[in-house]
Coordinates of C-alpha atoms and ligand atoms in Angstrom, one line a residue:
M1 CA 63.3 109.7 112.8
T2 CA 63.5 106.0 113.7
V3 CA 66.4 103.6 113.2
L4 CA 64.6 102.1 110.2
E5 CA 63.8 105.5 108.6
V6 CA 67.4 106.7 109.0
L7 CA 68.7 103.4 107.5
Q8 CA 66.3 103.8 104.5
S9 CA 67.2 107.4 103.8
T10 CA 70.9 106.9 104.2
T11 CA 70.8 103.9 101.9
G12 CA 69.0 106.1 99.3
Y13 CA 71.7 108.8 99.7
F14 CA 74.5 106.3 99.2
Q15 CA 72.8 104.7 96.1
K16 CA 72.7 108.1 94.5
R17 CA 76.4 108.5 95.1
N18 CA 77.2 105.0 93.7
I19 CA 78.5 103.6 97.0
D20 CA 78.8 99.8 96.8
S21 CA 76.6 97.9 99.3
P22 CA 74.7 101.1 100.3
R23 CA 72.5 99.5 103.0
L24 CA 75.4 97.7 104.6
N25 CA 77.4 100.9 104.8
A26 CA 74.4 102.7 106.3
E27 CA 74.0 99.9 108.9
H28 CA 77.7 99.9 109.8
L29 CA 77.8 103.7 110.3
L30 CA 74.6 103.9 112.4
A31 CA 75.8 101.0 114.6
H32 CA 79.1 102.7 115.0
V33 CA 77.5 106.0 116.1
L34 CA 75.2 104.1 118.5
G35 CA 78.0 102.0 119.9
R36 CA 76.1 98.8 119.1
K37 CA 76.6 95.8 117.0
R38 CA 75.1 96.0 113.5
I39 CA 72.8 93.1 114.1
D40 CA 71.3 94.9 117.2
L41 CA 69.8 97.5 114.8
Y42 CA 67.3 94.8 113.6
L43 CA 65.9 94.6 117.1
A44 CA 65.5 98.4 117.3
F45 CA 64.0 99.5 114.0
E46 CA 61.2 101.5 115.7
R47 CA 63.6 103.3 118.2
P48 CA 63.6 107.0 117.7
L49 CA 67.0 108.7 117.3
A50 CA 68.0 111.8 119.2
E51 CA 69.6 114.8 117.5
S52 CA 72.8 114.0 119.5
E53 CA 72.9 110.7 117.6
L54 CA 71.9 112.1 114.3
A55 CA 74.4 114.9 114.1
P56 CA 77.6 112.7 114.2
L57 CA 75.9 110.2 111.8
R58 CA 75.2 113.0 109.3
E59 CA 78.9 113.9 109.2
L60 CA 80.0 110.3 108.7
V61 CA 77.4 109.8 106.0
R62 CA 78.5 112.9 104.2
R63 CA 82.2 111.8 104.3
R64 CA 81.3 108.2 103.1
G65 CA 79.2 109.8 100.3
A66 CA 82.3 111.8 99.3
G67 CA 84.3 108.6 98.9
E68 CA 86.1 108.1 102.2
P69 CA 86.4 104.4 102.9
L70 CA 84.1 102.9 105.4
Q71 CA 87.0 101.3 107.3
H72 CA 88.6 104.7 107.9
L73 CA 85.3 106.1 109.2
L74 CA 84.9 103.1 111.6
G75 CA 88.6 103.2 112.5
T76 CA 88.7 99.4 112.5
V77 CA 88.6 96.4 110.2
E78 CA 88.1 92.7 110.8
F79 CA 90.9 90.4 109.5
C80 CA 90.8 86.6 110.0
G81 CA 88.5 87.0 112.9
R82 CA 90.5 89.7 114.8
I83 CA 89.9 93.4 115.0
F84 CA 92.6 95.7 113.7
Q85 CA 92.9 99.5 113.9
C86 CA 92.8 101.0 110.5
D87 CA 93.6 104.5 109.2
N88 CA 95.3 106.3 106.4
R89 CA 98.8 105.4 107.7
A90 CA 98.6 102.0 105.9
L91 CA 96.6 100.1 103.3
I92 CA 93.2 98.9 104.4
P93 CA 93.6 95.1 104.7
R94 CA 91.7 93.3 101.9
P95 CA 89.7 90.0 102.0
E96 CA 92.1 88.5 99.4
T97 CA 94.9 88.8 101.9
E98 CA 92.8 86.9 104.5
R99 CA 92.9 84.0 102.0
L100 CA 96.7 84.2 101.7
V101 CA 96.9 83.9 105.5
E102 CA 94.4 81.0 105.6
L103 CA 96.5 79.1 103.1
L104 CA 99.6 79.8 105.2
I105 CA 97.9 78.7 108.4
S106 CA 96.8 75.4 106.8
R107 CA 100.3 74.7 105.4
F108 CA 102.1 75.4 108.7
K109 CA 99.5 73.6 110.8
S110 CA 100.3 70.4 108.8
E111 CA 104.1 71.0 108.6
T112 CA 105.6 72.7 111.7
E113 CA 104.2 75.2 114.2
C114 CA 107.7 76.3 115.2
F115 CA 109.1 78.5 112.4
R116 CA 110.8 81.8 111.7
A117 CA 108.8 84.1 109.5
V118 CA 108.9 87.7 108.1
D119 CA 106.1 89.7 106.6
I120 CA 107.5 92.0 104.0
G121 CA 105.5 95.2 103.5
T122 CA 103.5 94.6 106.7
G123 CA 101.3 97.7 106.6
S124 CA 98.9 97.5 109.5
G125 CA 100.6 94.3 110.6
V126 CA 97.7 92.0 109.7
I127 CA 99.7 89.1 108.2
A128 CA 102.5 89.1 110.8
L129 CA 100.1 89.5 113.8
T130 CA 97.7 86.9 112.6
L131 CA 100.5 84.3 112.1
A132 CA 101.9 85.2 115.6
A133 CA 98.5 84.7 117.2
E134 CA 97.8 81.4 115.4
F135 CA 101.3 80.0 116.0
P136 CA 102.4 80.8 119.6
K137 CA 105.8 79.0 119.0
A138 CA 106.7 80.9 115.8
E139 CA 109.1 83.8 115.7
V140 CA 107.5 86.5 113.6
A141 CA 108.7 89.9 112.4
G142 CA 107.1 92.5 110.2
V143 CA 109.0 95.0 108.1
D144 CA 107.9 98.0 106.0
I145 CA 109.6 100.9 104.3
S146 CA 106.9 103.3 105.8
E147 CA 107.4 104.5 109.4
D148 CA 103.7 105.5 109.5
A149 CA 102.7 101.9 108.7
L150 CA 105.1 100.5 111.3
M151 CA 103.6 102.8 113.9
L152 CA 100.1 101.5 113.1
A153 CA 101.4 97.9 113.1
R154 CA 102.9 98.4 116.6
E155 CA 99.7 99.9 117.9
N156 CA 97.8 96.8 116.6
A157 CA 100.3 94.5 118.2
G158 CA 99.7 96.3 121.5
R159 CA 95.9 96.1 121.2
L160 CA 96.1 92.3 120.4
G161 CA 98.5 91.6 123.3
L162 CA 101.2 90.6 120.8
A163 CA 103.8 93.4 121.3
D164 CA 106.3 91.0 122.9
R165 CA 105.8 88.4 120.1
V166 CA 106.3 90.4 116.9
R167 CA 109.1 92.8 116.1
F168 CA 108.4 95.5 113.6
L169 CA 111.3 97.2 111.9
R170 CA 112.0 99.5 109.0
S171 CA 113.5 97.8 106.0
N172 CA 113.6 98.1 102.2
L173 CA 112.4 94.6 101.3
L174 CA 114.8 92.2 103.2
E175 CA 117.7 94.6 103.7
N176 CA 117.5 94.7 107.6
V177 CA 116.2 91.2 108.1
Q178 CA 118.3 88.3 109.5
P179 CA 118.6 85.4 107.1
G180 CA 117.6 81.8 107.9
L181 CA 113.9 82.2 107.4
D182 CA 111.3 79.4 107.1
L183 CA 108.8 81.7 105.6
I184 CA 108.8 85.0 103.7
A185 CA 105.3 86.3 103.3
A186 CA 104.6 89.4 101.3
N187 CA 101.7 91.5 100.1
L188 CA 103.8 94.2 98.4
P189 CA 102.4 97.0 96.2
Y190 CA 101.6 95.5 92.8
V191 CA 99.5 98.2 91.0
S192 CA 101.1 99.7 87.9
I193 CA 101.3 103.5 87.8
E194 CA 99.3 103.5 84.6
D195 CA 96.4 101.8 86.4
R196 CA 96.0 104.7 88.8
Q197 CA 93.2 106.2 86.6
N198 CA 91.2 102.9 87.0
L199 CA 91.2 102.9 90.8
S200 CA 88.1 103.8 92.8
R201 CA 88.1 107.0 94.9
E202 CA 88.1 104.7 98.0
V203 CA 91.4 103.0 96.9
L204 CA 93.0 106.3 96.4
H205 CA 92.7 106.9 100.2
D206 CA 95.4 104.2 100.7
P207 CA 99.0 105.5 100.9
E208 CA 100.7 105.7 97.5
V209 CA 103.6 103.6 98.8
A210 CA 101.2 100.8 99.5
L211 CA 99.7 100.7 96.0
F212 CA 102.2 101.4 93.3
A213 CA 105.3 99.5 92.4
G214 CA 106.4 100.9 89.0
A215 CA 105.4 101.0 85.3
R216 CA 104.5 97.3 85.2
G217 CA 103.3 96.8 88.7
D218 CA 105.3 93.6 89.5
E219 CA 108.7 95.3 90.0
L220 CA 108.9 94.9 93.8
V221 CA 107.7 91.3 93.7
Q222 CA 110.3 90.6 91.0
Q223 CA 113.0 92.1 93.3
L224 CA 111.8 90.0 96.2
I225 CA 112.0 86.8 94.1
G226 CA 115.6 87.7 93.2
H227 CA 116.6 88.4 96.9
A228 CA 114.7 85.8 98.9
P229 CA 117.0 82.8 98.2
S230 CA 119.8 84.4 100.3
W231 CA 117.4 84.8 103.2
L232 CA 115.5 81.5 103.1
R233 CA 116.8 78.5 104.9
P234 CA 117.0 75.4 102.6
G235 CA 113.4 74.4 101.9
G236 CA 112.0 77.7 103.1
I237 CA 108.8 79.1 101.6
L238 CA 108.2 82.4 99.7
A239 CA 104.5 83.2 99.7
M240 CA 103.2 86.3 97.8
E241 CA 100.0 88.1 96.9
I242 CA 100.2 89.3 93.3
G243 CA 98.1 91.4 90.9
I244 CA 95.7 90.2 88.2
A245 CA 97.5 88.7 85.2
Q246 CA 100.9 88.9 86.8
S247 CA 101.3 85.2 87.5
D248 CA 102.9 84.0 84.2
A249 CA 105.8 86.4 84.3
L250 CA 106.3 85.8 88.0
V251 CA 106.2 82.0 87.8
A252 CA 108.8 82.3 85.0
A253 CA 111.0 84.4 87.3
L254 CA 110.6 81.8 90.1
E255 CA 111.6 79.0 87.7
E256 CA 114.5 80.9 86.4
K257 CA 115.8 81.4 89.9
N258 CA 115.5 77.6 90.6
Y259 CA 112.7 77.8 93.1
R260 CA 110.8 74.5 93.4
D261 CA 107.3 73.3 94.4
I262 CA 105.9 76.5 92.7
S263 CA 102.1 76.8 93.0
A264 CA 99.6 79.4 92.0
E265 CA 96.4 79.7 94.1
K266 CA 93.2 81.6 93.4
D267 CA 91.4 84.1 95.6
Y268 CA 87.6 83.8 96.4
S269 CA 86.8 85.5 93.0
G270 CA 88.6 82.7 91.1
V271 CA 91.6 85.1 90.2
I272 CA 95.1 83.7 90.5
R273 CA 96.3 85.9 93.3
F274 CA 99.0 84.0 95.3
L275 CA 102.2 82.3 94.5
F276 CA 104.0 79.9 96.8
A277 CA 107.5 78.4 96.2
R278 CA 110.3 76.7 98.1
Y279 CA 114.0 77.4 97.7
G280 CA 116.8 74.9 98.2
Ligands
LIG1 C1 99.8 96.4 99.6 S1 100.4 97.0 101.1 C2 100.2 95.6 102.2 C3 100.0 95.9 103.6 C4 99.6 94.7 104.5 N1 100.6 93.7 104.4 C5 98.3 94.1 104.1 O1 98.3 93.0 103.4 O2 97.2 94.7 104.4 C6 102.1 97.0 100.8 C7 103.0 97.5 101.9 O3 104.4 97.4 101.4 C8 105.1 98.5 101.9 N2 106.3 98.7 101.0 C9 106.3 99.4 99.8 N3 107.6 99.3 99.3 C10 108.3 98.6 100.2 C11 109.7 98.2 100.2 N4 110.5 98.5 99.2 N5 110.1 97.5 101.3 C12 109.3 97.2 102.3 N6 108.0 97.5 102.3 C13 107.5 98.2 101.3 C14 104.1 99.7 101.9 O4 104.5 100.7 102.8 C15 102.8 98.9 102.3 O5 102.7 99.0 103.7

């Protein structure tokens, strides 16, 4: 079979299994097996594929068809223009979170490039490591309750040449973090346990500790709002990704705790997804 024929038949197979973006998935997997860029496939449609190439592809296609996330099969994900290792030790970084980091980058580029930040619930380390890469003068740490996630975050730091710049440590929220922070950034679990049945089979490959917070979903974010004032320096920023329809209750909690400059920002789908506030 040629490259084009394999792409067509794999796309059809994924369509039957209700895989989103079937052609794109087929292209990513074939490019991965061939060790080429996806775009290179377009210059090689007529190239015949050897059995030694088809056999590993078949296995990946079978696993993708059974609901394994593409990013786990590729082993990597792109986040804000950098490549991160990605596996079942931590949540697969989402495009929404790239928006959170973009908003933070534009804020700090216009305020100060020399700041102390912590990423709470760092997972694979994408937020902490992107901030450290973008702001060479900043002091950045990432914390997580999961040792598995911290191991992956440290591996990503090493691959990006940032191991000396970002400290990753185990902490339940801010427990083991030194106060005096200019920024607390957090993408904590915000799915309610009742919503489990509505999640796609792909999402269920993320670790439970990365998804679920409690019966409502916003419990950990609420806790962080309560604790953060003691860790922020005066005027420091709390920036959080939140779940759909959680913003009213969380803005009320920020107001009740006397945060100021509270703002809610939308993600690329127009959903209010991020809250920013200053304390003191
Ligand atoms: C939604 S994931 C976000 C991962 C990463 N920041 C990202 O955006 O891709 C939430 C992370 O919070 C961590 N977590 C859950 N409960 C926590 C807690 N009480 N304290 C610190 N981290 C926690 C999970 O282990 C998980 O890595």
